[in-house]
Amino acid sequence: MYLPIPQQHDCASAWREAVRQVDARSGHSAHNVIIDIADPLASTTRQDPRIAAVDDFLNGFDKSVETVANTIMPAGLYRRYGAPAFFEVFHQRVLPKVQRNNRWSGYYFERMTRVPNPPDEPINQLWEIVERIRDDNVRALNKFELTVFDPARDVDDSPYGGQCLSYMSFKLLPGATKTLALTAVYRNHFYIEKLLGNLIGLGRLMEFVAKEGRVSVGNLTVVSTHAEIDQPCKCKRRAINGLLTRFDQECLALGATQSPSNGNSSTVGSTIADNP
């Protein structure tokens, strides 16, 4: 019971292929969908008309690709304050203004960087991973785990709400220059409203870890243990079809049926450096 998506070059191509295959399944849903992206930093802004097509659609429901991506990695805050200073800025200035409730803030970045650990100081899982990756005395390549699901806060009887991203596993691939890979596991995944922003946010998170850890960015793999073609704000199916038609038209206009071998290459720091 799994659905492998052929590897795609970038986030937009991966989004379209995953949506295509899940949409074709009974009930427009599937279990254990596996997505792999060769270059998660390539073409991640509205300058890519495929991204703009999805963003324009979500804007109609007061949502956006960028808002979803920021719940995973606040790239603008990092660009402005640097690390580790931006952690404190996020928790002291940003989070109090945007937090939904004490149980779930709506920001995965909060769970990654502040795990309650009474009576001691909260644990910053993300920064500890960075510090271990750049420490030459640490020989581990497969021991950089990060949990988002919290049984103390997330177990209830509600079928919806709370975190959807549950777990992440960073790997260092050996070579002349070490390469960072990431596997992210979702318990439930809305592919229209969330998937593209999630992929872009995870790519930016990888870029941050790689830049601070002084390694290269490699593949991003996402496992959606349950995926569905959602209808934001209960919109009609024809609205979803209209979005997909525009996206495909933009692909044709670009001449871009991108493959792992022909896409744009990207460099560490490029996305975080260039995005507004």
Short mmCIF file of C-alpha atoms in Angstrom, two decimals:
data_model
loop_
_atom_site.label_atom_id
_atom_site.label_comp_id
_atom_site.label_asym_id
_atom_site.label_seq_id
_atom_site.Cartn_x
_atom_site.Cartn_y
_atom_site.Cartn_z
CA MET A 1 0.00 0.00 0.00
CA TYR A 2 2.22 2.75 -1.27
CA LEU A 3 2.40 5.11 -4.22
CA PRO A 4 5.85 6.05 -5.50
CA ILE A 5 6.01 9.26 -7.53
CA PRO A 6 8.79 9.30 -10.16
CA GLN A 7 11.63 11.55 -9.04
CA GLN A 8 11.15 15.19 -10.08
CA HIS A 9 13.68 17.95 -10.53
CA ASP A 10 11.99 20.71 -8.50
CA CYS A 11 9.16 21.38 -6.05
CA ALA A 12 6.63 22.57 -8.65
CA SER A 13 7.14 19.51 -10.85
CA ALA A 14 6.88 17.23 -7.82
CA TRP A 15 3.66 18.94 -6.70
CA ARG A 16 2.03 18.47 -10.11
CA GLU A 17 3.01 14.83 -10.51
CA ALA A 18 1.94 13.92 -6.97
CA VAL A 19 -1.40 15.70 -7.43
CA ARG A 20 -1.90 13.95 -10.77
CA GLN A 21 -1.37 10.50 -9.35
CA VAL A 22 -3.30 10.94 -6.09
CA ASP A 23 -6.18 12.62 -7.94
CA ALA A 24 -6.51 9.53 -10.15
CA ARG A 25 -6.98 7.25 -7.12
CA SER A 26 -10.37 6.27 -5.70
CA GLY A 27 -11.68 9.05 -3.48
CA HIS A 28 -8.87 11.31 -4.72
CA SER A 29 -6.70 10.04 -1.89
CA ALA A 30 -3.87 7.59 -1.28
CA HIS A 31 -1.67 6.17 1.48
CA ASN A 32 2.11 6.28 1.76
CA VAL A 33 2.79 8.54 -1.20
CA ILE A 34 6.56 8.88 -1.70
CA ILE A 35 7.88 12.06 -3.35
CA ASP A 36 11.55 12.68 -4.16
CA ILE A 37 12.97 16.00 -5.39
CA ALA A 38 16.47 16.26 -6.84
CA ASP A 39 16.87 20.03 -6.33
CA PRO A 40 14.43 21.42 -3.71
CA LEU A 41 15.97 24.91 -4.05
CA ALA A 42 15.25 25.40 -7.75
CA SER A 43 12.48 27.77 -8.86
CA THR A 44 10.65 28.30 -5.55
CA THR A 45 9.18 31.79 -5.94
CA ARG A 46 6.33 33.42 -7.86
CA GLN A 47 8.83 34.26 -10.59
CA ASP A 48 8.14 30.71 -11.70
CA PRO A 49 4.68 30.97 -13.33
CA ARG A 50 3.77 27.48 -12.09
CA ILE A 51 4.25 28.64 -8.49
CA ALA A 52 2.28 31.80 -9.29
CA ALA A 53 -0.60 29.68 -10.65
CA VAL A 54 -0.95 27.79 -7.36
CA ASP A 55 -0.44 30.93 -5.29
CA ASP A 56 -3.08 32.89 -7.22
CA PHE A 57 -5.54 30.05 -6.65
CA LEU A 58 -4.85 29.96 -2.89
CA ASN A 59 -5.02 33.77 -2.65
CA GLY A 60 -8.69 33.43 -3.59
CA PHE A 61 -9.20 31.73 -0.22
CA ASP A 62 -6.96 34.10 1.79
CA LYS A 63 -4.14 31.55 1.72
CA SER A 64 -0.74 31.50 0.03
CA VAL A 65 2.21 29.27 -0.82
CA GLU A 66 4.57 31.58 1.06
CA THR A 67 2.50 31.48 4.27
CA VAL A 68 2.65 27.69 4.32
CA ALA A 69 6.40 27.66 3.61
CA ASN A 70 7.04 30.11 6.47
CA THR A 71 5.48 27.76 9.02
CA ILE A 72 8.45 25.46 8.37
CA MET A 73 11.29 27.92 7.79
CA PRO A 74 11.01 31.71 8.37
CA ALA A 75 13.62 32.45 5.71
CA GLY A 76 13.14 36.23 5.82
CA LEU A 77 13.79 36.31 9.57
CA TYR A 78 16.96 34.24 9.13
CA ARG A 79 18.13 36.47 6.31
CA ARG A 80 17.64 39.58 8.45
CA TYR A 81 19.00 38.47 11.83
CA GLY A 82 21.20 35.45 11.06
CA ALA A 83 21.74 32.40 13.24
CA PRO A 84 21.38 31.77 16.09
CA ALA A 85 19.91 35.25 16.79
CA PHE A 86 16.79 34.71 14.68
CA PHE A 87 15.59 31.90 16.98
CA GLU A 88 15.10 34.35 19.83
CA VAL A 89 13.49 36.94 17.56
CA PHE A 90 11.01 34.32 16.34
CA HIS A 91 10.03 33.16 19.83
CA GLN A 92 10.00 36.55 21.55
CA ARG A 93 8.58 38.85 18.86
CA VAL A 94 6.90 36.82 16.11
CA LEU A 95 5.30 33.82 17.81
CA PRO A 96 3.25 35.79 20.40
CA LYS A 97 1.56 37.64 17.50
CA VAL A 98 0.73 34.60 15.37
CA GLN A 99 0.29 31.71 17.82
CA ARG A 100 -3.12 30.03 17.56
CA ASN A 101 -3.13 28.48 21.05
CA ASN A 102 -0.82 26.86 23.59
CA ARG A 103 -1.41 23.41 22.11
CA TRP A 104 -0.55 24.15 18.48
CA SER A 105 0.99 27.39 17.33
CA GLY A 106 0.52 26.60 13.65
CA TYR A 107 4.31 26.87 13.16
CA TYR A 108 6.43 23.77 12.75
CA PHE A 109 9.48 25.95 13.31
CA GLU A 110 8.34 26.47 16.90
CA ARG A 111 8.29 22.70 17.53
CA MET A 112 11.73 22.28 15.91
CA THR A 113 13.37 24.98 18.02
CA ARG A 114 11.70 24.90 21.43
CA VAL A 115 10.84 21.54 22.99
CA PRO A 116 9.70 21.85 26.64
CA ASN A 117 12.27 20.26 28.94
CA PRO A 118 11.42 21.23 32.54
CA PRO A 119 13.10 22.02 34.83
CA ASP A 120 15.87 22.69 32.29
CA GLU A 121 15.90 25.04 29.32
CA PRO A 122 13.84 24.09 26.24
CA ILE A 123 15.66 22.01 23.61
CA ASN A 124 16.44 23.56 20.23
CA GLN A 125 16.49 20.39 18.12
CA LEU A 126 17.29 22.20 14.88
CA TRP A 127 20.31 24.14 16.13
CA GLU A 128 21.70 21.08 17.90
CA ILE A 129 21.62 19.25 14.55
CA VAL A 130 23.47 22.14 12.86
CA GLU A 131 26.13 22.24 15.58
CA ARG A 132 26.69 18.48 15.35
CA ILE A 133 26.88 18.51 11.54
CA ARG A 134 29.62 21.15 11.53
CA ASP A 135 31.57 19.55 14.38
CA ASP A 136 34.48 17.61 12.85
CA ASN A 137 34.56 15.38 15.92
CA VAL A 138 31.06 14.06 15.17
CA ARG A 139 31.41 11.11 12.82
CA ALA A 140 27.71 10.21 12.62
CA LEU A 141 26.06 10.38 9.20
CA ASN A 142 22.65 8.95 10.14
CA LYS A 143 21.85 10.35 13.56
CA PHE A 144 20.17 13.72 12.98
CA GLU A 145 16.53 13.15 13.95
CA LEU A 146 13.92 15.81 14.59
CA THR A 147 10.45 15.16 15.97
CA VAL A 148 7.49 17.49 15.53
CA PHE A 149 4.69 15.31 16.89
CA ASP A 150 4.28 15.74 20.64
CA PRO A 151 2.09 13.12 22.38
CA ALA A 152 1.56 15.47 25.31
CA ARG A 153 -0.10 18.07 23.08
CA ASP A 154 -1.28 16.29 19.92
CA VAL A 155 -3.25 13.24 21.05
CA ASP A 156 -7.00 13.90 21.01
CA ASP A 157 -10.14 12.60 19.32
CA SER A 158 -10.39 15.27 16.63
CA PRO A 159 -9.96 13.94 13.05
CA TYR A 160 -8.48 17.27 11.92
CA GLY A 161 -6.33 20.08 13.23
CA GLY A 162 -2.94 20.14 14.88
CA GLN A 163 0.32 19.22 13.25
CA CYS A 164 0.44 17.26 10.00
CA LEU A 165 4.24 17.05 9.69
CA SER A 166 5.28 14.50 12.31
CA TYR A 167 8.92 13.67 11.87
CA MET A 168 12.12 14.50 9.97
CA SER A 169 15.36 12.62 9.47
CA PHE A 170 18.44 14.42 8.11
CA LYS A 171 21.23 12.36 6.57
CA LEU A 172 24.78 13.23 5.54
CA LEU A 173 25.78 11.53 2.31
CA PRO A 174 29.54 10.86 2.14
CA GLY A 175 31.73 12.34 -0.57
CA ALA A 176 34.44 14.91 -1.18
CA THR A 177 31.86 17.41 0.08
CA LYS A 178 29.20 16.01 2.39
CA THR A 179 25.65 16.36 1.09
CA LEU A 180 22.54 16.88 3.21
CA ALA A 181 19.44 14.79 2.48
CA LEU A 182 16.12 15.05 4.28
CA THR A 183 13.17 12.69 4.67
CA ALA A 184 9.97 14.21 6.10
CA VAL A 185 6.97 12.15 7.23
CA TYR A 186 3.43 13.57 7.26
CA ARG A 187 0.56 11.90 9.12
CA ASN A 188 -2.00 13.61 6.84
CA HIS A 189 -1.42 15.83 3.84
CA PHE A 190 -3.67 18.24 1.92
CA TYR A 191 -2.12 18.39 -1.53
CA ILE A 192 -3.89 21.48 -2.91
CA GLU A 193 -3.65 23.83 0.07
CA LYS A 194 -0.42 22.63 1.65
CA LEU A 195 1.87 20.42 -0.41
CA LEU A 196 3.66 22.97 -2.61
CA GLY A 197 4.31 25.36 0.31
CA ASN A 198 5.47 22.42 2.43
CA LEU A 199 7.98 21.31 -0.22
CA ILE A 200 9.34 24.84 -0.61
CA GLY A 201 9.55 25.33 3.18
CA LEU A 202 11.37 22.02 3.65
CA GLY A 203 13.80 22.98 0.89
CA ARG A 204 14.55 26.27 2.67
CA LEU A 205 15.01 24.39 5.95
CA MET A 206 17.56 22.17 4.22
CA GLU A 207 19.27 25.23 2.81
CA PHE A 208 19.57 26.74 6.30
CA VAL A 209 20.98 23.55 7.85
CA ALA A 210 23.39 23.04 4.94
CA LYS A 211 24.61 26.63 4.95
CA GLU A 212 25.21 26.72 8.71
CA GLY A 213 26.58 23.16 8.73
CA ARG A 214 28.87 23.87 5.76
CA VAL A 215 27.61 21.02 3.57
CA SER A 216 25.75 20.83 0.25
CA VAL A 217 22.02 20.44 -0.30
CA GLY A 218 20.84 17.12 -1.73
CA ASN A 219 17.55 15.34 -2.23
CA LEU A 220 14.32 16.04 -0.37
CA THR A 221 12.06 13.03 0.18
CA VAL A 222 8.52 13.34 1.56
CA VAL A 223 6.33 10.46 2.70
CA SER A 224 2.66 11.33 3.02
CA THR A 225 1.17 8.47 5.05
CA HIS A 226 -2.23 9.78 3.96
CA ALA A 227 -2.68 12.23 1.10
CA GLU A 228 -5.80 13.75 -0.39
CA ILE A 229 -6.78 16.22 -3.09
CA ASP A 230 -8.49 18.66 -0.75
CA GLN A 231 -10.90 21.40 -1.76
CA PRO A 232 -9.90 24.57 0.14
CA CYS A 233 -12.88 26.31 1.77
CA LYS A 234 -15.10 23.58 0.22
CA CYS A 235 -14.53 24.89 -3.29
CA LYS A 236 -15.97 22.94 -6.24
CA ARG A 237 -13.99 20.29 -8.08
CA ARG A 238 -14.17 22.40 -11.21
CA ALA A 239 -12.12 25.03 -9.39
CA ILE A 240 -9.40 22.42 -8.75
CA ASN A 241 -9.58 21.38 -12.41
CA GLY A 242 -9.20 25.02 -13.42
CA LEU A 243 -6.06 25.33 -11.29
CA LEU A 244 -4.54 22.22 -12.83
CA THR A 245 -5.39 23.40 -16.35
CA ARG A 246 -3.65 26.73 -15.76
CA PHE A 247 -0.63 25.01 -14.20
CA ASP A 248 -0.29 22.72 -17.23
CA GLN A 249 -0.62 25.69 -19.58
CA GLU A 250 2.20 27.43 -17.72
CA CYS A 251 4.33 24.29 -18.11
CA LEU A 252 3.72 24.32 -21.84
CA ALA A 253 4.57 28.01 -22.02
CA LEU A 254 7.83 27.33 -20.24
CA GLY A 255 8.56 24.42 -22.48
CA ALA A 256 9.12 22.72 -19.16
CA THR A 257 8.35 19.11 -18.68
CA GLN A 258 11.34 19.10 -16.38
CA SER A 259 13.35 15.95 -15.73
CA PRO A 260 16.04 15.21 -13.16
CA SER A 261 18.69 15.84 -15.79
CA ASN A 262 17.65 19.12 -17.37
CA GLY A 263 16.58 21.46 -14.60
CA ASN A 264 18.17 24.53 -13.21
CA SER A 265 20.94 23.94 -10.74
CA SER A 266 20.98 25.87 -7.51
CA THR A 267 23.60 26.76 -4.92
CA VAL A 268 23.56 26.78 -1.16
CA GLY A 269 22.14 30.05 0.09
CA SER A 270 20.49 31.08 -3.14
CA THR A 271 16.87 30.69 -2.06
CA ILE A 272 17.33 32.25 1.35
CA ALA A 273 19.43 35.01 -0.14
CA ASP A 274 17.03 35.92 -2.92
CA ASN A 275 13.52 35.51 -1.55
CA PRO A 276 11.66 38.50 -0.13
#
